[in-house]
XYZ file of C-alpha atoms in Angstrom:
684
model
C -49.983 63.855 42.626
C -50.919 60.535 41.026
C -52.352 57.647 42.964
C -49.991 55.405 44.906
C -49.908 51.806 43.649
C -47.227 50.376 45.899
C -45.792 50.719 49.374
C -43.746 53.720 50.445
C -40.399 53.239 52.173
C -37.792 55.526 53.711
C -34.151 54.532 53.867
C -31.609 55.729 56.416
C -30.217 58.312 54.001
C -33.422 60.339 53.977
C -34.981 59.217 50.696
C -38.668 58.474 50.217
C -39.152 55.693 47.660
C -42.668 55.019 46.427
C -44.619 53.937 43.362
C -47.130 56.277 41.723
C -49.521 56.187 38.791
C -49.358 59.123 36.396
C -52.518 59.929 34.376
C -52.222 60.422 30.617
C -54.443 62.679 28.516
C -56.565 59.687 27.403
C -57.135 58.391 30.944
C -54.524 55.609 30.840
C -52.098 55.638 33.776
C -48.378 54.893 33.686
C -46.658 53.279 36.639
C -43.549 55.082 37.900
C -41.084 54.699 40.715
C -40.669 58.011 42.542
C -37.766 58.974 44.775
C -38.021 62.130 46.897
C -35.604 63.634 49.428
C -38.108 63.808 52.270
C -36.133 66.485 54.085
C -36.873 68.858 51.172
C -40.584 69.394 50.640
C -40.675 71.946 47.821
C -38.813 73.777 45.067
C -36.767 70.926 43.608
C -36.430 69.767 39.975
C -37.491 66.352 38.646
C -35.381 63.908 36.632
C -37.346 61.571 34.343
C -36.345 58.301 32.700
C -39.061 56.554 30.643
C -38.216 53.130 29.189
C -39.892 49.726 28.622
C -37.412 47.635 30.608
C -39.475 46.936 33.742
C -38.663 48.984 36.831
C -39.632 46.102 39.160
C -36.869 43.799 37.930
C -35.163 44.827 34.678
C -33.353 48.021 35.736
C -33.364 47.881 39.543
C -29.592 47.929 40.062
C -29.016 50.534 37.353
C -31.757 52.770 38.721
C -30.194 52.654 42.160
C -26.818 53.701 40.733
C -28.371 56.751 39.058
C -31.744 57.946 40.398
C -31.191 56.635 43.908
C -28.020 58.718 44.177
C -29.182 61.862 42.379
C -32.174 62.200 44.694
C -29.781 62.572 47.617
C -28.361 65.623 45.833
C -31.762 67.289 46.011
C -33.749 65.959 43.053
C -37.035 64.173 42.625
C -36.535 61.208 40.293
C -39.135 59.368 38.225
C -38.424 56.022 36.565
C -41.444 55.415 34.308
C -42.567 52.191 32.614
C -43.733 53.048 29.092
C -47.341 52.393 28.109
C -48.096 48.684 27.894
C -44.783 47.660 29.485
C -43.841 46.704 33.023
C -46.687 47.792 35.305
C -48.101 50.579 33.117
C -51.576 50.326 31.608
C -52.468 50.373 27.923
C -50.813 48.674 24.970
C -47.369 49.104 23.434
C -47.496 50.041 19.731
C -43.880 50.718 18.614
C -40.643 52.285 19.758
C -40.727 56.120 19.740
C -44.314 56.166 18.495
C -46.423 59.306 18.617
C -48.241 57.744 21.558
C -44.992 57.174 23.462
C -43.814 60.752 22.930
C -47.204 62.211 23.897
C -47.071 60.152 27.083
C -43.622 61.487 27.986
C -44.884 65.024 27.396
C -47.695 64.250 29.866
C -45.170 62.917 32.390
C -43.165 66.150 32.079
C -46.326 68.236 32.610
C -47.275 66.138 35.645
C -43.789 66.433 37.129
C -43.394 70.203 36.765
C -46.845 70.725 38.341
C -46.148 68.404 41.300
C -46.164 69.800 44.845
C -42.375 69.506 45.200
C -41.477 71.007 41.812
C -39.577 74.191 41.076
C -41.094 74.056 37.574
C -38.052 72.462 35.930
C -37.508 68.925 34.660
C -34.761 67.007 32.901
C -34.934 63.756 30.957
C -32.111 61.230 30.979
C -31.708 57.845 29.361
C -29.478 55.390 27.604
C -30.339 53.796 24.248
C -34.163 53.719 24.086
C -34.393 56.254 26.915
C -31.732 58.463 25.356
C -33.461 58.499 21.985
C -36.901 59.327 23.390
C -35.289 62.031 25.549
C -33.916 63.720 22.419
C -37.197 63.303 20.532
C -39.149 64.751 23.461
C -36.749 67.705 23.687
C -37.486 68.469 20.017
C -41.192 68.763 20.946
C -40.334 71.499 23.478
C -42.698 70.609 26.350
C -43.049 73.339 28.953
C -40.671 72.899 31.859
C -38.160 70.600 30.131
C -34.850 72.394 30.636
C -32.059 69.893 29.854
C -31.314 66.346 28.686
C -28.664 63.678 29.244
C -28.660 61.148 26.373
C -26.284 58.170 26.366
C -25.801 55.676 23.519
C -28.509 57.329 21.418
C -29.006 58.457 17.801
C -30.414 61.416 15.893
C -31.326 59.438 12.750
C -32.941 56.048 13.353
C -32.696 54.924 9.723
C -28.969 55.506 9.344
C -27.521 55.361 12.866
C -29.760 53.026 14.880
C -29.628 49.254 15.147
C -31.842 48.851 12.064
C -29.847 50.063 9.021
C -26.392 51.419 8.219
C -25.874 53.309 4.996
C -29.106 51.702 3.790
C -27.782 48.170 4.495
C -30.053 46.160 6.768
C -28.196 45.051 9.879
C -28.828 41.526 11.085
C -29.171 43.112 14.521
C -32.394 44.697 13.241
C -34.069 41.294 13.354
C -32.141 40.118 16.422
C -33.128 43.183 18.435
C -36.772 42.878 17.318
C -36.832 39.331 18.670
C -35.221 40.359 21.967
C -37.546 43.335 22.380
C -40.619 41.197 21.767
C -39.414 38.751 24.413
C -38.949 41.503 27.006
C -42.277 43.145 26.142
C -44.134 39.830 26.443
C -43.277 39.335 30.127
C -46.111 39.777 32.666
C -46.612 42.889 34.803
C -45.600 43.009 38.446
C -48.714 41.789 40.316
C -47.969 44.160 43.214
C -47.944 47.382 41.174
C -50.263 46.800 38.204
C -53.803 48.144 37.965
C -56.378 45.334 38.018
C -55.911 41.567 37.887
C -52.350 40.955 36.673
C -53.244 37.792 34.726
C -56.044 39.465 32.776
C -53.863 42.504 32.101
C -51.141 40.172 30.811
C -53.503 38.249 28.533
C -54.930 41.469 27.107
C -51.428 42.767 26.499
C -50.334 39.555 24.776
C -53.334 39.796 22.483
C -52.189 43.247 21.310
C -48.610 42.159 20.532
C -47.039 44.062 17.627
C -44.865 42.143 15.134
C -41.782 44.345 15.336
C -39.712 42.578 12.621
C -42.339 43.575 10.064
C -42.341 47.213 11.207
C -38.570 47.469 11.208
C -37.866 45.727 7.888
C -39.366 48.730 6.120
C -36.182 49.358 4.154
C -37.272 51.374 1.126
C -35.238 54.378 2.185
C -35.826 57.022 4.813
C -39.599 56.780 4.422
C -42.006 58.822 6.584
C -41.911 55.953 9.080
C -38.217 56.680 9.709
C -38.058 60.411 8.968
C -40.725 61.108 11.610
C -38.059 60.426 14.223
C -35.054 61.977 12.439
C -33.704 65.087 14.158
C -32.254 68.016 12.225
C -30.107 70.999 13.308
C -32.276 73.438 15.212
C -34.793 70.837 16.378
C -33.397 70.894 19.947
C -32.812 74.222 21.655
C -32.112 73.084 25.240
C -28.744 71.862 26.576
C -27.919 68.203 25.903
C -25.110 66.180 27.433
C -24.371 63.382 24.937
C -22.416 60.306 26.071
C -21.235 57.386 23.919
C -18.654 54.599 23.845
C -16.085 53.382 21.321
C -17.258 49.775 21.762
C -20.870 50.553 20.923
C -22.794 50.885 17.672
C -24.010 54.335 18.781
C -20.569 55.932 18.982
C -21.473 58.685 16.480
C -23.806 60.503 18.881
C -21.238 63.040 20.207
C -20.114 64.249 16.779
C -23.655 64.237 15.370
C -25.148 66.038 18.367
C -22.507 68.754 18.523
C -22.882 69.390 14.799
C -26.653 69.813 15.182
C -27.190 71.334 18.642
C -26.682 74.734 20.189
C -23.564 76.000 22.004
C -24.759 74.816 25.427
C -24.593 71.130 24.492
C -21.569 69.003 25.409
C -20.399 65.502 24.519
C -18.219 62.705 25.898
C -16.916 59.720 23.908
C -15.290 57.134 26.159
C -14.008 53.542 26.000
C -17.383 52.058 26.979
C -19.785 49.517 25.553
C -23.596 49.859 25.446
C -23.911 51.099 29.018
C -23.739 54.118 31.235
C -20.063 54.973 31.895
C -20.214 53.774 35.507
C -21.418 50.243 34.640
C -19.639 49.592 31.334
C -17.752 46.351 30.765
C -14.728 48.505 29.904
C -12.957 51.336 31.679
C -11.657 53.784 32.621
C -15.054 54.492 34.099
C -16.762 57.711 35.143
C -18.891 58.454 38.188
C -22.012 59.017 36.134
C -24.211 60.139 39.030
C -21.705 62.847 39.987
C -21.419 63.925 36.335
C -25.209 64.073 36.016
C -25.754 66.023 39.249
C -23.295 68.687 38.074
C -25.218 68.981 34.779
C -28.622 69.134 36.465
C -27.438 71.616 39.115
C -26.349 73.999 36.392
C -29.411 73.819 34.155
C -32.238 72.914 36.538
C -31.245 74.728 39.740
C -29.439 77.696 38.237
C -26.220 76.934 40.121
C -22.998 77.946 38.390
C -21.181 74.625 38.226
C -18.882 75.759 35.397
C -20.650 73.555 32.866
C -20.780 76.341 30.283
C -16.973 76.496 30.333
C -16.536 72.774 29.677
C -14.980 71.784 26.342
C -17.469 70.827 23.661
C -16.016 67.327 23.308
C -14.091 65.154 25.741
C -12.844 62.005 24.082
C -10.844 59.003 25.225
C -8.107 58.318 22.663
C -7.418 54.579 22.630
C -3.749 53.584 22.675
C -3.438 51.291 19.657
C -0.168 49.835 20.923
C -1.874 48.429 24.033
C -3.739 45.073 24.146
C -7.266 45.344 22.744
C -8.925 42.825 25.051
C -8.164 44.333 28.456
C -11.067 45.468 30.609
C -9.203 48.628 31.635
C -8.268 50.141 28.301
C -5.098 52.166 27.849
C -5.332 55.658 26.430
C -5.584 59.382 27.129
C -8.521 61.697 27.759
C -8.368 64.649 25.380
C -10.593 67.709 25.250
C -11.559 69.980 22.374
C -12.901 73.421 23.169
C -14.999 73.486 19.990
C -16.404 70.912 17.589
C -15.648 70.793 14.720
C -12.138 71.640 15.888
C -9.313 73.591 14.278
C -6.970 71.151 16.010
C -8.055 68.398 13.607
C -6.433 68.435 10.165
C -7.857 66.446 7.249
C -5.247 64.187 5.632
C -5.915 62.331 2.376
C -4.414 59.035 1.281
C -5.216 57.512 -2.108
C -5.960 53.876 -2.931
C -3.391 52.625 -5.417
C -1.853 49.376 -6.660
C 0.962 49.801 -4.154
C -1.266 50.528 -1.181
C -2.221 53.890 0.344
C -0.310 56.665 -1.375
C 0.097 60.429 -1.087
C -0.959 61.012 -4.731
C -3.907 59.737 -6.770
C -3.335 56.877 -9.220
C -5.764 55.135 -11.580
C -6.468 51.523 -10.675
C -8.752 48.735 -11.816
C -9.128 46.144 -9.070
C -11.910 43.546 -8.738
C -13.612 43.265 -5.351
C -14.202 39.529 -5.300
C -17.444 38.397 -3.624
C -16.734 36.548 -0.388
C -19.416 35.918 2.237
C -16.732 34.802 4.680
C -15.782 38.464 5.192
C -17.407 39.684 8.414
C -16.806 36.798 10.795
C -14.558 39.047 12.923
C -17.003 41.961 13.030
C -18.293 41.577 16.585
C -21.782 42.719 17.565
C -23.489 46.055 16.822
C -23.849 46.721 20.528
C -22.728 44.700 23.473
C -23.007 44.764 27.206
C -21.324 41.679 28.580
C -17.631 42.284 27.883
C -17.286 38.815 26.363
C -14.471 38.753 23.771
C -16.648 37.443 20.938
C -18.942 40.459 21.245
C -16.152 42.788 20.149
C -14.039 43.030 17.000
C -11.345 40.385 16.965
C -8.114 40.303 15.000
C -9.035 41.185 11.417
C -6.638 38.771 9.700
C -9.288 36.361 8.334
C -11.596 39.172 7.199
C -8.674 40.933 5.538
C -7.913 37.778 3.527
C -11.474 37.972 2.159
C -11.232 41.680 1.235
C -9.332 44.008 -1.097
C -6.714 45.668 1.122
C -4.563 48.787 0.809
C -1.826 49.444 3.378
C 0.030 52.651 4.112
C 3.717 52.826 4.830
C 4.534 52.469 8.527
C 3.971 55.781 10.290
C 7.230 57.480 11.304
C 5.552 59.065 14.346
C 2.574 58.331 16.554
C -0.599 59.668 14.916
C -3.947 60.391 16.580
C -7.119 59.940 14.549
C -9.934 61.931 16.115
C -13.304 62.497 14.497
C -15.154 61.086 11.504
C -13.057 59.562 8.706
C -14.578 59.459 5.222
C -13.836 57.643 1.991
C -14.718 58.423 -1.633
C -14.606 55.605 -4.177
C -15.150 55.109 -7.885
C -16.854 51.786 -8.552
C -18.540 49.830 -11.292
C -20.929 46.898 -10.884
C -22.125 44.024 -13.047
C -25.705 44.357 -11.751
C -28.106 47.019 -10.419
C -27.644 46.052 -6.748
C -24.760 45.747 -4.350
C -23.197 46.938 -1.128
C -19.789 48.182 -0.121
C -18.162 47.828 3.292
C -14.889 49.544 4.186
C -12.835 48.999 7.329
C -9.908 50.982 8.746
C -7.465 48.820 10.678
C -4.236 49.285 12.584
C -1.547 46.907 11.291
C 1.248 46.279 13.773
C 4.812 45.383 12.701
C 4.122 41.692 13.400
C 1.221 41.724 10.912
C -1.711 41.730 13.342
C -4.685 43.769 12.152
C -6.869 45.592 14.715
C -10.179 47.166 13.702
C -10.367 50.925 14.247
C -13.663 51.773 12.550
C -15.894 50.806 9.625
C -18.573 52.149 7.295
C -21.111 50.584 4.936
C -23.323 51.619 2.041
C -26.053 49.928 0.050
C -25.134 51.145 -3.435
C -28.808 51.773 -4.164
C -28.498 54.720 -1.724
C -25.344 56.251 -3.211
C -27.283 59.446 -4.065
C -28.986 59.726 -0.691
C -30.979 57.667 1.787
C -34.408 58.982 0.821
C -35.041 56.397 -1.908
C -33.158 53.490 -3.521
C -31.992 53.814 -7.131
C -30.637 50.929 -9.234
C -26.922 50.966 -9.988
C -26.154 51.604 -13.696
C -24.530 48.371 -14.862
C -20.944 48.727 -16.095
C -20.793 52.466 -15.463
C -18.159 53.963 -13.156
C -20.009 55.748 -10.364
C -18.800 57.856 -7.434
C -19.797 56.716 -3.942
C -18.823 58.080 -0.555
C -19.390 56.930 2.983
C -18.588 58.031 6.496
C -16.864 55.807 9.005
C -17.940 55.584 12.621
C -16.322 58.161 14.909
C -12.843 57.405 16.192
C -10.437 58.437 18.896
C -7.404 56.260 18.231
C -3.626 56.564 18.496
C -1.623 54.760 15.821
C 1.781 53.914 17.243
C 5.029 54.734 15.493
C 5.925 51.912 13.117
C 2.296 50.813 12.670
C 0.498 51.056 9.319
C -3.075 51.908 8.383
C -5.099 49.441 6.326
C -8.168 50.169 4.195
C -10.075 46.907 3.582
C -12.863 46.932 0.983
C -15.474 44.175 0.607
C -18.847 43.707 -1.083
C -20.460 41.963 1.903
C -20.089 41.751 5.686
C -22.008 38.708 6.925
C -23.197 38.083 9.611
C -23.107 41.774 10.586
C -25.019 42.993 7.511
C -27.744 41.183 5.574
C -26.396 40.440 2.062
C -28.035 41.431 -1.201
C -29.896 38.656 -3.027
C -27.253 37.760 -5.603
C -23.536 37.539 -6.212
C -22.292 40.931 -7.364
C -18.972 41.696 -8.977
C -17.695 45.176 -8.159
C -14.606 46.800 -9.633
C -12.705 49.574 -7.876
C -11.395 52.302 -10.177
C -9.980 54.672 -7.566
C -10.532 56.197 -4.189
C -9.264 58.377 -1.380
C -9.652 58.102 2.368
C -9.809 61.315 4.426
C -8.393 60.952 7.931
C -9.063 63.396 10.802
C -5.579 63.845 12.317
C -5.449 65.521 15.715
C -2.594 68.026 16.044
C -3.552 69.653 19.329
C -2.154 69.067 22.787
C -5.114 69.712 25.108
C -5.438 67.267 27.979
C -8.847 66.187 29.241
C -10.422 68.029 32.150
C -11.083 64.809 34.026
C -9.504 61.416 34.445
C -11.475 58.203 34.379
C -11.713 55.843 37.326
C -9.586 52.689 37.302
C -12.404 50.744 38.974
C -16.143 51.213 38.403
C -18.129 53.017 41.112
C -19.923 50.626 43.445
C -23.686 50.384 42.890
C -25.799 51.296 45.903
C -28.127 48.309 45.541
C -27.416 44.606 45.220
C -29.420 42.163 43.137
C -29.058 38.575 44.310
C -27.550 36.445 41.530
C -29.047 32.957 41.773
C -27.216 31.643 38.693
C -24.568 33.431 36.623
C -24.903 34.564 32.998
C -23.122 32.606 30.287
C -22.403 33.144 26.595
C -20.949 30.968 23.863
C -20.441 31.321 20.108
C -19.610 28.423 17.799
C -18.937 28.324 14.051
C -19.697 25.052 12.235
C -20.466 23.505 8.857
C -23.889 22.062 7.990
C -23.599 20.656 4.477
C -23.030 23.629 2.170
C -23.910 26.110 4.882
C -21.727 27.973 7.373
C -23.533 28.366 10.685
C -22.841 30.713 13.574
C -24.502 29.344 16.702
C -24.718 31.845 19.556
C -26.243 31.080 22.949
C -26.835 33.323 25.939
C -28.040 32.368 29.385
C -28.900 35.640 31.143
C -28.820 33.875 34.513
C -31.436 34.103 37.260
C -31.658 37.123 39.541
C -33.782 37.832 42.589
C -35.042 41.352 43.352
C -35.695 41.789 47.049
C -37.794 44.955 46.755
C -40.370 43.445 44.377
C -39.956 39.798 45.370
C -39.613 38.835 41.699
C -37.126 36.380 40.207
C -36.190 36.816 36.547
C -34.427 34.461 34.178
C -33.901 34.118 30.466
C -31.981 32.544 27.615
C -31.403 32.991 23.894
C -30.279 30.733 21.070
C -29.488 32.204 17.662
C -28.420 30.467 14.472
C -27.270 32.491 11.474
C -26.376 30.519 8.357
C -25.520 31.008 4.698
C -24.269 29.050 1.710
C -21.149 31.103 0.878
C -21.867 30.652 -2.838
C -25.402 32.045 -2.577
C -26.187 35.321 -0.773
C -29.930 34.648 -1.173
C -29.588 31.633 1.129
C -28.903 33.693 4.267
C -31.173 32.829 7.191
C -31.512 33.698 10.850
C -33.374 31.776 13.572
C -33.767 33.142 17.113
C -35.446 31.761 20.233
C -35.812 33.855 23.379
C -37.133 32.473 26.669
C -38.014 34.673 29.621
C -39.408 33.864 33.042
C -40.827 35.844 35.952
C -41.431 34.021 39.244
C -42.277 34.919 42.820
C -44.087 33.350 45.748
C -47.299 34.316 43.911
C -46.621 33.556 40.236
C -44.665 31.270 37.925
C -44.606 32.450 34.304
C -42.639 31.965 31.112
C -42.730 33.292 27.556
C -41.125 31.723 24.485
C -40.562 33.823 21.376
C -39.349 32.045 18.218
C -38.532 33.992 15.059
C -37.103 33.276 11.617
C -35.957 35.517 8.782
C -34.735 34.749 5.286
C -34.395 37.011 2.268
C -34.460 35.802 -1.297
C -33.821 38.053 -4.288
C -37.355 39.459 -4.274
C -38.709 39.459 -0.711
C -37.870 39.350 2.977
C -39.719 36.476 4.673
C -40.496 36.839 8.380
C -42.119 34.398 10.796
C -42.636 34.364 14.547
C -44.460 32.460 17.278
C -45.198 33.773 20.763
C -46.195 31.400 23.563
C -46.960 32.297 27.186
C -47.227 29.969 30.170
C -48.698 30.439 33.647
C -48.007 27.789 36.297
C -46.758 25.523 33.497
C -49.997 25.807 31.497
C -49.920 27.437 28.079
C -52.336 30.376 28.139
C -51.466 32.090 24.849
C -50.141 31.200 21.393
C -49.975 33.378 18.337
C -48.198 33.000 15.001
C -46.961 35.950 12.959
C -45.815 36.018 9.342
C -45.051 38.659 6.774
C -43.484 39.016 3.343
C -41.768 42.392 2.854
C -40.664 43.289 -0.696
C -37.006 44.122 -1.225
C -36.433 47.793 -2.008
C -35.263 46.680 -5.465
C -36.627 43.424 -6.898
C -33.499 41.397 -7.667
C -35.256 38.359 -9.150
C -35.184 39.803 -12.666
C -31.524 40.629 -12.175
C -30.740 37.032 -11.312
C -32.830 35.602 -14.141
C -31.062 37.856 -16.608
C -27.504 37.304 -15.473
C -25.047 34.904 -13.868
C -25.669 33.655 -10.345
C -24.129 30.428 -9.049
C -27.186 29.209 -7.146
C -30.802 30.125 -6.485
C -32.463 29.609 -3.153
C -35.456 27.300 -3.343
C -37.317 29.446 -0.825
C -37.428 26.735 1.831
C -36.437 27.313 5.421
C -33.435 25.351 6.652
C -33.138 24.128 10.195
């Protein structure tokens, strides 16, 4: 067993809670929180969660609602800080790096050889932890028997927060800035090896400029393909969990299409959270769900898991209000996926709307950078209305729209819609964004799902290829997974646009696309199976309380600054005290995204993150400022990291990088019409 680096406690429920250091193959040690049921000395499995979000303060409440409960069901639980994060030694180098995955393999080996172990381990995680759980499973370490992955992806280039259909998401840069802020915070002085201040300074000096790493957009290069999972890569059971209000909602369909028969999936009404702590319900008792899964695969108990349907999905009631915390709908189960209960229905884009038969059309898709203001965020966790898709009326005005006739009966869409289009372009670059919306009889438009494609990737994501100017080309794209009930009398809208700012970074010039035809394929559910469980109307109560010293707050404002439209978003994460570690954590973010609507190459993004860690021993703060702009030729990135101890600045470092666009658009602009050119200067 690794060395103890913190005090050991025992609560009244019979759980030993301690902190251990786990040795890696290169001698570095990772700090982990270990829970053991002290009434059971041997022959129990271990559940592992390895993430960079600081076990001493960042995930305390969440850990208690998962690991702290599962251990009482007879499991050892390890919550590990990744290398160079929290209280672990070494230096962080990138998300899902070879070093990170080797370390998790070493944690698995340590756990299955521990004195309490029955030789079996499982890995669980959400988002970062879910993705590295899947990647570790593909490496097949000895003793790893099952996985629970929530809000995760199989393909980081196409499904993660970085790119979508080859289009760079603005969240790519926003998440890089947030991650660098979190990673810059100091270690917990009580559980770190050595002098905490020197460890912190050394760590700051090894800071990686994540925006540069993640703006590598020249296709699914080896950087991205190294962490892309294919069918057959994972041969152990996986329970995949995702939410409709999250950017990672495609995990269930993707996983079931790629994994073996013992894997199962759940798609619920949740945001970027475990289903017991989501901002939206109905909720699930995640700990109870997890224990049943682990009992079956790690203890050999027959909990009936093998008989569960492949997919359990919450079908949202489109006739109900969209902004309620407890969403209306019905749990539905499908024994197999893909399912024979889902029929593919085609509707064709025509001058009169969506029709049953194909018709030739020739419709311009007028450039409009105002389309996208109602997009919401890629992933969200606060439940604030502006983080979720609003009424689509304004975006629809800026798009080319095709409406169906009102449906004469309620219709359930369940699965992965697709659309095939025939387009022509006046230049070798461009992007296409298509939304499916529910149009109610009073004219309101509610977003169901969307898809996007950089036209340079129309023949595949491996490498960009210029668009042949003036030639009609076929393109196809997949929408995000849906479980949605269109009410009788409602219509379906297909909205097509050539940009989606500020959700997607625009190309470097005004492009004129023309639509020559298309067909949308809808997955219509015709079964009648009812789900095998019902969600909870109130979320389960967490078993630990974090003292909130000041509440979180969020605001978003749209304004005009000369020719530019600016979205100003501000978040105060509040201040929270953690009694077990004695730490107090606070933070804030300001983000300005702006563009001249006549000039796509003028788009810019400025972000400032502040984070603080205080206690009776320390008073620290980090400030991370970052800017991004993209002209027709290059992506320009800049950042500055500052760190303060007791009010004194102890570290400053500037970062800058120029990343070439996958296709140089400067020659395109020089050779053709473009209303304005950016002068390359930063604004604001």
